[in-house]
Short mmCIF file of C-alpha atoms and ligand atoms in Angstrom, two decimals:
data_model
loop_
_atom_site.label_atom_id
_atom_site.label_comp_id
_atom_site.label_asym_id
_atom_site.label_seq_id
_atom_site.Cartn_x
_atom_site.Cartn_y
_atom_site.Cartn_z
CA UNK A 1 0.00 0.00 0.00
CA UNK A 2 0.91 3.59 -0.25
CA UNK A 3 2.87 3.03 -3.46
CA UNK A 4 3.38 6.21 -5.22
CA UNK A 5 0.36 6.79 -7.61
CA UNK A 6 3.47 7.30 -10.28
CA UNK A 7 4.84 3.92 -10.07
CA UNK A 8 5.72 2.69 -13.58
CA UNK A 9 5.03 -0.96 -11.69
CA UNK A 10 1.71 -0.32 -10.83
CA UNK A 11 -1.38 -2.44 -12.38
CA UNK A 12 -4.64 -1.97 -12.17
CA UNK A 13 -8.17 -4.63 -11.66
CA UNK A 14 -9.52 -2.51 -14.04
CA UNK A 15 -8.76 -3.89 -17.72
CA UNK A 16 -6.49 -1.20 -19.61
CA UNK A 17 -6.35 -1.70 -23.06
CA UNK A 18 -2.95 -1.30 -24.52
CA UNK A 19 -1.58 2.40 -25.64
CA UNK A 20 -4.36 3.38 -23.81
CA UNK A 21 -3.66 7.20 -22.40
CA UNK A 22 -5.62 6.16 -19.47
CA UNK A 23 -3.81 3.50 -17.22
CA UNK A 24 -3.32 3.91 -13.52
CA UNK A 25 -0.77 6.14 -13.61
CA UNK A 26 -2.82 8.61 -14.96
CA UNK A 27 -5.86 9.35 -12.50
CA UNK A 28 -7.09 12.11 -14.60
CA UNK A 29 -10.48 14.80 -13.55
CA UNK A 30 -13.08 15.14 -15.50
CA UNK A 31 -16.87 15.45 -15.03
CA UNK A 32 -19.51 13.00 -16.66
CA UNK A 33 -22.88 12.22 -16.38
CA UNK A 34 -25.16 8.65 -17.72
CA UNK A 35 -28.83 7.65 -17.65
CA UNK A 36 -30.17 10.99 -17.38
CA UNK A 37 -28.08 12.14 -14.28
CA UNK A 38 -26.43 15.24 -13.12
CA UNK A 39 -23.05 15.53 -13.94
CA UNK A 40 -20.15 14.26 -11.32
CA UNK A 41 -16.49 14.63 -10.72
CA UNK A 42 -15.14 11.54 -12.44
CA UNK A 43 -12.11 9.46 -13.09
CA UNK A 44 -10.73 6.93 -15.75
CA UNK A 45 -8.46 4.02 -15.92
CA UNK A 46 -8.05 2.62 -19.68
CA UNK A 47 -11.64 3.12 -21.32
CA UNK A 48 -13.75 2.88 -17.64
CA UNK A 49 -15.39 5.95 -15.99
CA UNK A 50 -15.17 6.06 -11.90
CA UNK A 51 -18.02 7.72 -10.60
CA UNK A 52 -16.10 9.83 -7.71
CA UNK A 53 -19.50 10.98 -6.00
CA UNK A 54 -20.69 7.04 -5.42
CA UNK A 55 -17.08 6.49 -4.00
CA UNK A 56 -17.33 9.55 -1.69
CA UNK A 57 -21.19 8.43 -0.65
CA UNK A 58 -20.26 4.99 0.57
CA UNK A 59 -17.37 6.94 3.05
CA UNK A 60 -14.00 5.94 0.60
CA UNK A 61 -13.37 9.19 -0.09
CA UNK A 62 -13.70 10.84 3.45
CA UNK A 63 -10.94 11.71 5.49
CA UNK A 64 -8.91 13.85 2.73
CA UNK A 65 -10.35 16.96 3.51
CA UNK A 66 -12.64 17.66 0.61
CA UNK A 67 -16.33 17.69 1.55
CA UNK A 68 -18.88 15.23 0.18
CA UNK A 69 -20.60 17.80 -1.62
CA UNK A 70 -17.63 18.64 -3.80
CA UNK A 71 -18.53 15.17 -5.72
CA UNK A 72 -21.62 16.27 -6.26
CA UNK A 73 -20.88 19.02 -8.11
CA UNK A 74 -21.14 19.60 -11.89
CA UNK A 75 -17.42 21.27 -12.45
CA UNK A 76 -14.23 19.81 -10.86
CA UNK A 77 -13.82 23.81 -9.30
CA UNK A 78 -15.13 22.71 -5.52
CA UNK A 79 -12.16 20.52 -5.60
CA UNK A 80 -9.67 22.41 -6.68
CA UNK A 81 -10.47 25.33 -4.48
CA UNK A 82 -9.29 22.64 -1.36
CA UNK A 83 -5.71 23.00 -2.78
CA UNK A 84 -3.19 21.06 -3.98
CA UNK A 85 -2.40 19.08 -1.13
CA UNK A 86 -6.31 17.34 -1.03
CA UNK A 87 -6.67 16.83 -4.73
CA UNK A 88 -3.24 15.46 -4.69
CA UNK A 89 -4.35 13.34 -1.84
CA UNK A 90 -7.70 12.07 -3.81
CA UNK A 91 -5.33 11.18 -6.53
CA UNK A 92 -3.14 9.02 -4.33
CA UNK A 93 -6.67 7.38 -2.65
CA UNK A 94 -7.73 6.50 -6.41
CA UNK A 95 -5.01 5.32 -7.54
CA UNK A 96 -4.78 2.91 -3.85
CA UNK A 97 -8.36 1.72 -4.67
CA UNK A 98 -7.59 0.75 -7.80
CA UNK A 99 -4.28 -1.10 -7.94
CA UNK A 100 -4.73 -5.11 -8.99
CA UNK A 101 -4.41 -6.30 -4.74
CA UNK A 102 -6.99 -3.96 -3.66
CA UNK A 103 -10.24 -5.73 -2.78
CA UNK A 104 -12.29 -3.07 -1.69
CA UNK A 105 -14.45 -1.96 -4.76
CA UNK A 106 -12.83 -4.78 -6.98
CA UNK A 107 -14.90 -7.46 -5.10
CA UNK A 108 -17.88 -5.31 -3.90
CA UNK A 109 -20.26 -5.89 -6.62
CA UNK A 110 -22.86 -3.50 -5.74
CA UNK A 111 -20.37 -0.76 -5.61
CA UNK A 112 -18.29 -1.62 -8.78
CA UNK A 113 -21.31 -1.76 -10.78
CA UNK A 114 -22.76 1.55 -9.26
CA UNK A 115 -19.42 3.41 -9.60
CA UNK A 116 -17.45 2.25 -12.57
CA UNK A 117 -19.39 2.26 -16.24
CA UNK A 118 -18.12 1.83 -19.71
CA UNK A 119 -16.71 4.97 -21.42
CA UNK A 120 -19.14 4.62 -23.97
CA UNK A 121 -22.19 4.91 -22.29
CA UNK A 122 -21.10 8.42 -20.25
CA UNK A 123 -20.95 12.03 -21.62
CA UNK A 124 -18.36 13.99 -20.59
CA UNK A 125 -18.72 17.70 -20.28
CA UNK A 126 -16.43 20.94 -19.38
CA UNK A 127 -14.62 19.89 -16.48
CA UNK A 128 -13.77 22.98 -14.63
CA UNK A 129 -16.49 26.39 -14.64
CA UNK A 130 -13.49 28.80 -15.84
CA UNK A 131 -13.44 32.30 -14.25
CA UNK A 132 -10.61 34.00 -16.54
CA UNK A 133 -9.03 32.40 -19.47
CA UNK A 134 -5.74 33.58 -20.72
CA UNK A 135 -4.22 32.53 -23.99
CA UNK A 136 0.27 33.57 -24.35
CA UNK A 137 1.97 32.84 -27.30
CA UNK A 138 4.74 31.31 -26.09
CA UNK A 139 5.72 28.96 -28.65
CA UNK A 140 9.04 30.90 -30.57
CA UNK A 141 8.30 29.09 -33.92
CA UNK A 142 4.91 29.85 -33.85
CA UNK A 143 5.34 33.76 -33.26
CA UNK A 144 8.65 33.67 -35.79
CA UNK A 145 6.19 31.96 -38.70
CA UNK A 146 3.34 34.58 -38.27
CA UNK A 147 5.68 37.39 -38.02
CA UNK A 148 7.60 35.98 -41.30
CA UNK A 149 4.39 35.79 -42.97
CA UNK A 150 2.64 39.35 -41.80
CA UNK A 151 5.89 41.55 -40.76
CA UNK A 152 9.43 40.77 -42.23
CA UNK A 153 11.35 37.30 -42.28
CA UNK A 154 14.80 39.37 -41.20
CA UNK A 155 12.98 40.55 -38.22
CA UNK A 156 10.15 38.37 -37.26
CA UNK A 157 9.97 38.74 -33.74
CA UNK A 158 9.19 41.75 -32.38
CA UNK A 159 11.62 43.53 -29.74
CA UNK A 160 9.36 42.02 -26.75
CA UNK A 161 8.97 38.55 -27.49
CA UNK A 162 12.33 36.99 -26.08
CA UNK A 163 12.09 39.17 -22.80
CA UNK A 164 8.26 38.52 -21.86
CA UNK A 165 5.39 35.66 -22.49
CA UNK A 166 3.75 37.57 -24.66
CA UNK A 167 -0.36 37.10 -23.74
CA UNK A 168 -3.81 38.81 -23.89
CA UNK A 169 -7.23 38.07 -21.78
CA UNK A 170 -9.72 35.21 -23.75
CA UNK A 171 -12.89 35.13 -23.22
CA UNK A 172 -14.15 31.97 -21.10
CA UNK A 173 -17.89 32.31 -22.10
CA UNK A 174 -17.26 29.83 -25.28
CA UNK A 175 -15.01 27.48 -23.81
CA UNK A 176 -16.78 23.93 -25.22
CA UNK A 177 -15.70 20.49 -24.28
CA UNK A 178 -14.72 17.87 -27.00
CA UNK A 179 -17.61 16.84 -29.20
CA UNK A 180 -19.64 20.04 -29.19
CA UNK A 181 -19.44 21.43 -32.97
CA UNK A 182 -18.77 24.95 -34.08
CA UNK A 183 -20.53 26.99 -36.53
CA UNK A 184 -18.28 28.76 -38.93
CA UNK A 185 -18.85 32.37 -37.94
CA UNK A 186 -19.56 35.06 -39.62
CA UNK A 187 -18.08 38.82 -39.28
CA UNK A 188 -15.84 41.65 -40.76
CA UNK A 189 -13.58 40.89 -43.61
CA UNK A 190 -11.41 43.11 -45.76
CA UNK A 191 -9.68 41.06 -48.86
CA UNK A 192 -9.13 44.09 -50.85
CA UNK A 193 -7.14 46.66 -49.20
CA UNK A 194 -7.87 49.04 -51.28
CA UNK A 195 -12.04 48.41 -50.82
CA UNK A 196 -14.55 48.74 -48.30
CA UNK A 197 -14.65 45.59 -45.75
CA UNK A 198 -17.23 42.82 -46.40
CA UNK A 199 -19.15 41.16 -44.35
CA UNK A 200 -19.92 36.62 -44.74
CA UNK A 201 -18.65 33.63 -43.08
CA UNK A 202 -14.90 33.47 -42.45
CA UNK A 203 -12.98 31.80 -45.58
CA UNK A 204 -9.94 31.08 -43.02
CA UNK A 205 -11.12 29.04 -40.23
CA UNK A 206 -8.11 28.01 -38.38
CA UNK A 207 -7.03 25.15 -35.56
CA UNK A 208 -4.60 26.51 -33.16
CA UNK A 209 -2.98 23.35 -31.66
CA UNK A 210 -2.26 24.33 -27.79
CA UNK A 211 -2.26 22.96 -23.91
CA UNK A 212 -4.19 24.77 -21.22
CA UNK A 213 -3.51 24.56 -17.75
CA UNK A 214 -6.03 25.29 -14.68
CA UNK A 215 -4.99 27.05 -11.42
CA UNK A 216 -6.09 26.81 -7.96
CA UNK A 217 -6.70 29.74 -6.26
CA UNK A 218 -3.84 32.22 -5.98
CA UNK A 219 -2.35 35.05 -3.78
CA UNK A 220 -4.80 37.82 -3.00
CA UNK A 221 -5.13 40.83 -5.37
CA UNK A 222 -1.63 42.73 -5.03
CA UNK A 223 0.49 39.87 -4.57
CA UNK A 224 2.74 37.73 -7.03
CA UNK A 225 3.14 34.03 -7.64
CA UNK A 226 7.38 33.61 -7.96
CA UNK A 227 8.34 30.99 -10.57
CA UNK A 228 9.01 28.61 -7.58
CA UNK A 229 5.39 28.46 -6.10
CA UNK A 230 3.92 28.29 -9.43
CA UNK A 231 3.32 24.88 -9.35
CA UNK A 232 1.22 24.90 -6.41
CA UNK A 233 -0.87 26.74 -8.14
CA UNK A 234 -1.09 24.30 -10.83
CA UNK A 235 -4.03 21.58 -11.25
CA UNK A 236 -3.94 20.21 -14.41
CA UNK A 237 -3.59 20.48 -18.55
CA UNK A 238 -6.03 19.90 -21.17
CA UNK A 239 -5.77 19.89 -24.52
CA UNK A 240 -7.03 23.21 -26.35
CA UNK A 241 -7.96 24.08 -29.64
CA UNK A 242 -8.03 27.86 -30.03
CA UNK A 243 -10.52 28.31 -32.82
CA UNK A 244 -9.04 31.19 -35.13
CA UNK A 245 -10.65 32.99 -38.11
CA UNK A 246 -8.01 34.49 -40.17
CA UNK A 247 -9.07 37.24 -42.35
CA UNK A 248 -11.46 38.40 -39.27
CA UNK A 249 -8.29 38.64 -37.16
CA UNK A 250 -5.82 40.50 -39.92
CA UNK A 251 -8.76 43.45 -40.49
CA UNK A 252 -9.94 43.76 -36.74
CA UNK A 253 -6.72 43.32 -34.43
CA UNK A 254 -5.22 46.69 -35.02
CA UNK A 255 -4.65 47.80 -32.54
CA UNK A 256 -5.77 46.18 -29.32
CA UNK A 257 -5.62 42.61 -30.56
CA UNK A 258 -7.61 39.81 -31.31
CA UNK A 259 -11.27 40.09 -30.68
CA UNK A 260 -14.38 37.86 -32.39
CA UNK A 261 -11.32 36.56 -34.51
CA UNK A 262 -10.91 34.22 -31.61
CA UNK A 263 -14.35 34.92 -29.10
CA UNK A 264 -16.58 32.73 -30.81
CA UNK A 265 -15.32 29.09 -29.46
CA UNK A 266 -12.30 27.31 -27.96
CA UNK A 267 -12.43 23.60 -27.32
CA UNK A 268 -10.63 21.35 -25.22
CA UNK A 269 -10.35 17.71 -23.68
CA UNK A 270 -12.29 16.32 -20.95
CA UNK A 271 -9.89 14.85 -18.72
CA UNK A 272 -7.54 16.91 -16.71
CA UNK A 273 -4.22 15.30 -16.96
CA UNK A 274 -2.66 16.89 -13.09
CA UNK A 275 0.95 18.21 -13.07
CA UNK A 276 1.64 15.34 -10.98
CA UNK A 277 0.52 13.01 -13.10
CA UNK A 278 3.16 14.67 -15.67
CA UNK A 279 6.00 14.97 -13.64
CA UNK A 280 8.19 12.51 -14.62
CA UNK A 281 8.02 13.96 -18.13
CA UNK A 282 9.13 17.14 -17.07
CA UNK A 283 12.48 17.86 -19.19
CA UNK A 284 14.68 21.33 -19.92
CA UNK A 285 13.13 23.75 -22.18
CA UNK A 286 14.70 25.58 -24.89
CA UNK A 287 17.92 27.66 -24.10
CA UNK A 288 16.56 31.04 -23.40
CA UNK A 289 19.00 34.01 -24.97
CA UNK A 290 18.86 36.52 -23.71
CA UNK A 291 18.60 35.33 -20.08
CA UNK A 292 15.29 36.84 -19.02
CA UNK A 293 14.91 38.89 -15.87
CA UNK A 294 15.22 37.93 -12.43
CA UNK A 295 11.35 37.47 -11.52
CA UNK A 296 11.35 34.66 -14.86
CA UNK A 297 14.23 32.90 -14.17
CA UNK A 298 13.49 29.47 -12.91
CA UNK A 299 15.21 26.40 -10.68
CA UNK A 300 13.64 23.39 -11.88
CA UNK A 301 13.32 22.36 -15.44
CA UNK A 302 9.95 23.87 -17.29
CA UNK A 303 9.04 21.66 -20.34
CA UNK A 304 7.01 18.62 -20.42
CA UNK A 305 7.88 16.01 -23.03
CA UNK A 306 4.49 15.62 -24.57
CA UNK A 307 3.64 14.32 -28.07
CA UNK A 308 0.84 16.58 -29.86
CA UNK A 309 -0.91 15.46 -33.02
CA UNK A 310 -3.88 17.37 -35.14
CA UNK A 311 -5.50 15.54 -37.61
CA UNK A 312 -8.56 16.34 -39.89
CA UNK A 313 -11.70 14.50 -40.90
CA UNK A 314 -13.35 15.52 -43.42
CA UNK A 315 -16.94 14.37 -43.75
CA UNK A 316 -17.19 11.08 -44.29
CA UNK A 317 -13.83 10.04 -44.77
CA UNK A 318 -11.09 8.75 -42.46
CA UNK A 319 -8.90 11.63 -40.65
CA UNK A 320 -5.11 12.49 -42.15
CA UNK A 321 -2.73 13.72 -39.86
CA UNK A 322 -1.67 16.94 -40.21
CA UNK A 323 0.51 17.65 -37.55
CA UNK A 324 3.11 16.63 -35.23
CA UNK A 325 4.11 19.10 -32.82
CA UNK A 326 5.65 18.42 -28.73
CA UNK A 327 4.69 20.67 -25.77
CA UNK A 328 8.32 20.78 -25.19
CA UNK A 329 9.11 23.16 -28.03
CA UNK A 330 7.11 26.35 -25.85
CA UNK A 331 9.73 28.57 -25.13
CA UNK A 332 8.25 30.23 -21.64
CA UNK A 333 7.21 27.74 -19.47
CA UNK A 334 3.88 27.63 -17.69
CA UNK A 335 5.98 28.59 -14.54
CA UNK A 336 6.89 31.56 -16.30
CA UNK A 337 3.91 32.40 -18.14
CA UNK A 338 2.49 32.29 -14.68
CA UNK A 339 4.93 34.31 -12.81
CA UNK A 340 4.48 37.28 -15.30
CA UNK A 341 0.71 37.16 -15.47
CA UNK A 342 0.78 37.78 -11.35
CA UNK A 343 3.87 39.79 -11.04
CA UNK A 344 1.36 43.48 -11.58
CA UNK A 345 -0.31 41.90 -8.58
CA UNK A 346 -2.67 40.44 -10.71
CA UNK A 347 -4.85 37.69 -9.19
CA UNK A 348 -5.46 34.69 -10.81
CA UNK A 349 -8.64 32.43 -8.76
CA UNK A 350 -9.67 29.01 -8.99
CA UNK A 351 -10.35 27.69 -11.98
CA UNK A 352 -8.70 30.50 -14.33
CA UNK A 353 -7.37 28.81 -17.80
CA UNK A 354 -3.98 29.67 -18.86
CA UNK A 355 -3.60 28.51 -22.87
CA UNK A 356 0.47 27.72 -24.56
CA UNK A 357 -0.66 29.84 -27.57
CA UNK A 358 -0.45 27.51 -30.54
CA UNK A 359 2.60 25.19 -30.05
CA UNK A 360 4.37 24.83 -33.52
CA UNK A 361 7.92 22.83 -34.02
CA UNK A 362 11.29 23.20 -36.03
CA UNK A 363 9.97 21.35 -39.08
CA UNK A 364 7.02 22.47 -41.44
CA UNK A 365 5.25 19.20 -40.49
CA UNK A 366 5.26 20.20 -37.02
CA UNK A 367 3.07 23.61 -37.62
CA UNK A 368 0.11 23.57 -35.09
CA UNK A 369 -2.09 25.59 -37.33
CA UNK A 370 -3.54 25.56 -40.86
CA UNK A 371 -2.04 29.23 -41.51
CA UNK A 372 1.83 28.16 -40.58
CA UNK A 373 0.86 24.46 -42.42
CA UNK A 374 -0.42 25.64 -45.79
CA UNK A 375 2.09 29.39 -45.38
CA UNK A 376 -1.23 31.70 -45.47
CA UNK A 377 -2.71 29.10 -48.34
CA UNK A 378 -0.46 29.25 -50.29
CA UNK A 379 0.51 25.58 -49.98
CA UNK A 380 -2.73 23.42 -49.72
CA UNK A 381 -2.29 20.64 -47.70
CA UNK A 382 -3.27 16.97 -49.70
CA UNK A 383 -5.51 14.80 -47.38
CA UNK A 384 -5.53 11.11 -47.18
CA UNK A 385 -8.96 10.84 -49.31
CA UNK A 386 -7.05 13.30 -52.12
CA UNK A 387 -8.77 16.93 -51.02
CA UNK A 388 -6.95 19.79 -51.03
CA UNK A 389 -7.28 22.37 -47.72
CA UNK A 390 -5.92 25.83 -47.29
CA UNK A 391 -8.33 26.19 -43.99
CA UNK A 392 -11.15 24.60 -42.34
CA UNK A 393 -14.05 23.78 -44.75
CA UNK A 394 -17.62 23.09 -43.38
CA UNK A 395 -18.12 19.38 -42.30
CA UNK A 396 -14.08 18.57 -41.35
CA UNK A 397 -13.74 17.13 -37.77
CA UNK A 398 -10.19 18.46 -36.18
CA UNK A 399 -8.82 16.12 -33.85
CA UNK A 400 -6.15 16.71 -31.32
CA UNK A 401 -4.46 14.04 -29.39
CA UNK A 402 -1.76 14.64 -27.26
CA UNK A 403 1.18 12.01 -25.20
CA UNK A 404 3.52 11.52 -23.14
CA UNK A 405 5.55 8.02 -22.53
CA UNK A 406 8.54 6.85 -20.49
CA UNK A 407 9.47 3.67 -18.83
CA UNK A 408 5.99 1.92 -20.17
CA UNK A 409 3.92 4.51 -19.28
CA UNK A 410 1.66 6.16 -21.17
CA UNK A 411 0.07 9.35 -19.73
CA UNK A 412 -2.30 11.03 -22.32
CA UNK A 413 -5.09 13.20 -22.85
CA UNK A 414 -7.54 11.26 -24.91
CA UNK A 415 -9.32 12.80 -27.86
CA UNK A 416 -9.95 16.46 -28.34
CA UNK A 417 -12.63 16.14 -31.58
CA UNK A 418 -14.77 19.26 -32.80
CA UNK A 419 -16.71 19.27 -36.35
CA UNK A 420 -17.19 22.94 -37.88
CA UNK A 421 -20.70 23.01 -39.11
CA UNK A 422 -21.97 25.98 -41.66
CA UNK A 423 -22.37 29.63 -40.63
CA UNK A 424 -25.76 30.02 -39.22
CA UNK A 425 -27.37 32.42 -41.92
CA UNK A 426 -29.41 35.63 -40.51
CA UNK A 427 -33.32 34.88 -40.41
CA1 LIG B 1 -4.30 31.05 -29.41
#
């Protein structure tokens, strides 16, 4: 008992298929509801959901300092805001109940068929209510491809980027889970420069391939989080797709940034992966030159060795892959990205979303969004079933899917599927 709920030796009763993302070293959040139900705090091991609130009912979950009503609730936030040190404790109690010599819901049968059910027959739904969602734009190829493309190749990056994680305020109204579609939306375009703007559905509906990460509460208003407390203030990641619409965003960003270029939806994955659950991925991050100021510099190592993937579905046909990015490739770390969004004083609360910005590698085929992948269009990409894309067309499904492995075990984040449906006309 007691063993570490990162064990690469650990096993589970529960059956985990193989390259599953979900074995017992994962113990991932989410909330889910069957039959008609509310929605509950949840778990998985390989493709079974774990009912937390019929766990916490029959007394299993008591004594780690988070309330029975928490598991009632529909968003994973009346957790979190008990701190690290109890959802980190739940973790470890899941992770105890579930390993292959635990009897205790493995041979109750009213219990295991109350609290465990087939991942098929659950929905899952936005795990945490988010307060205030950020989105930074951390990732150096990324910024260095736009600003090639927009600016000037010779001088891509402008004079801020390598001394700050560069970031504005999202909007956390439109935050969908996987599986809720998108409408292609509609708004200001100007494709003539020299002519009046037009108004239709976007022609450049973009994927922007990213991880999000959830805080607990923070320091009250006035007071910083220092790059070595950030990740206390860590919960989890998701995958996030940061729905872009191109020609919206080049007419209407000038000159306070994006607005409904970006407002109408961003989706991501259902299961909170927890930092702790990543930790033995984490790895350096790139070598930062200039060395950035005192209040970013960090002790510990900041990237996370995680495999990212985007593919696209079109309708009725199989998905190609279209991209194969890493988290590792961000340049500021979330430790960093955190430190600088609280170092004003700023508060961040429980449940606040922090996005990467989109995370694009070295390589062309490692460009997290269609407007780095196809250079502005001017490259279609050629799918599996022979279709050309320069952008998202109406009726393509973009999946993200997102790794990490080491010594056997597989932590991932499951699937992170949206389908873009047609602008909704006006009546
Ligand atoms: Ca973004």
């Amino acid at each position: 008992m007691n063993i570490p709920s990162n064990d690469p030796s650990l096993r589970s009763w529960i059956r985990t298929p193989k390259d599953s993302d979900f074995p017992i070293q994962n113990i991932p959040f989410g909330i889910a509801s069957w039959n008609g139900e509310p929605p509950v705090p949840a778990t998985r091991i390989g493709d079974t959901v774990i009912d937390l609130s019929i766990l916490a009912d029959v007394g299993l979950l008591d004594d780690l300092g988070l309330p029975r009503e928490a598991f009632l609730a529909p968003q994973l936030n009346d957790l979190m805001v008990h701190g690290k040190q109890a959802t980190r404790a739940l973790r470890q109690r899941l992770s105890e109940l579930f390993q292959e010599d635990n009897a205790t819901v493995r041979d109750d049968n009213a219990l295991r068929e109350d609290a465990l059910l087939p991942l098929d027959q659950v929905t899952l739904h936005l795990p945490v209510q988010v307060g205030d969602y950020t989105d930074f734009y951390s990732s150096r190829e990324h910024a260095t491809n736009v600003g090639s493309m927009f600016r000037d190749p010779a001088n891509a990056l402008l004079p801020n980027w390598l001394h700050l994680p560069v970031g504005y305020h999202g909007r956390a109204s439109s935050l969908i889970p996987s599986g809720i579609p998108i409408h292609r939306p509609m708004g200001q375009t100007r494709p003539d420069t020299q002519a009046a703007p037009v108004f239709g559905p976007t022609k450049q509906l973009d994927l922007e391939l990213e991880v999000g990460f959830f805080t607990f509460d923070g320091k009250p208003l006035g007071q910083r989080i220092s790059t070595a407390e950030t990740d206390d203030h860590i919960f989890g990641l998701v995958l996030f797709n940061d729905w872009s619409a191109r020609d919206i965003q080049s007419w209407e960003y000038v000159p306070l940034g994006p607005f409904l270029a970006k407002n109408f939806a961003s989706s991501m994955s259902a299961w909170v992966v927890t930092l702790d659950a990543l930790e033995p991925f984490r790895i350096p991050g790139p070598v930062q030159d200039p060395e950035p100021l005192t209040y970013l510099r960090t002790a510990q190592p900041g990237a996370f060795d995680i495999h990212l993937e985007a593919a696209l579905a079109p309708e009725g046909s199989a998905p190609s892959t279209i991209c194969k990015s890493n988290f590792k490739y961000l340049y500021w770390s979330m430790a960093q990205q955190l430190a600088h969004h609280t170092v004003n004083g700023c508060n961040v609360r429980c449940g606040d979303l922090m996005a990467s910005g989109t995370i694009s590698g070295p390589t062309p085929d490692s460009y997290g969004s269609m407007l780095e992948l196809t250079w502005r269009g001017t490259k279609p990409l050629t799918l599996s079933n022979g279709e050309e894309r320069k952008f998202i067309a109406d009726g393509d499904t973009v999946i993200l899917r997102g790794h990490a492995e080491k010594d056997g075990v597989r932590i991932g984040f499951g699937i992170l599927s949206t389908k873009v449906l047609p602008a909704i006309p006006f009546a």
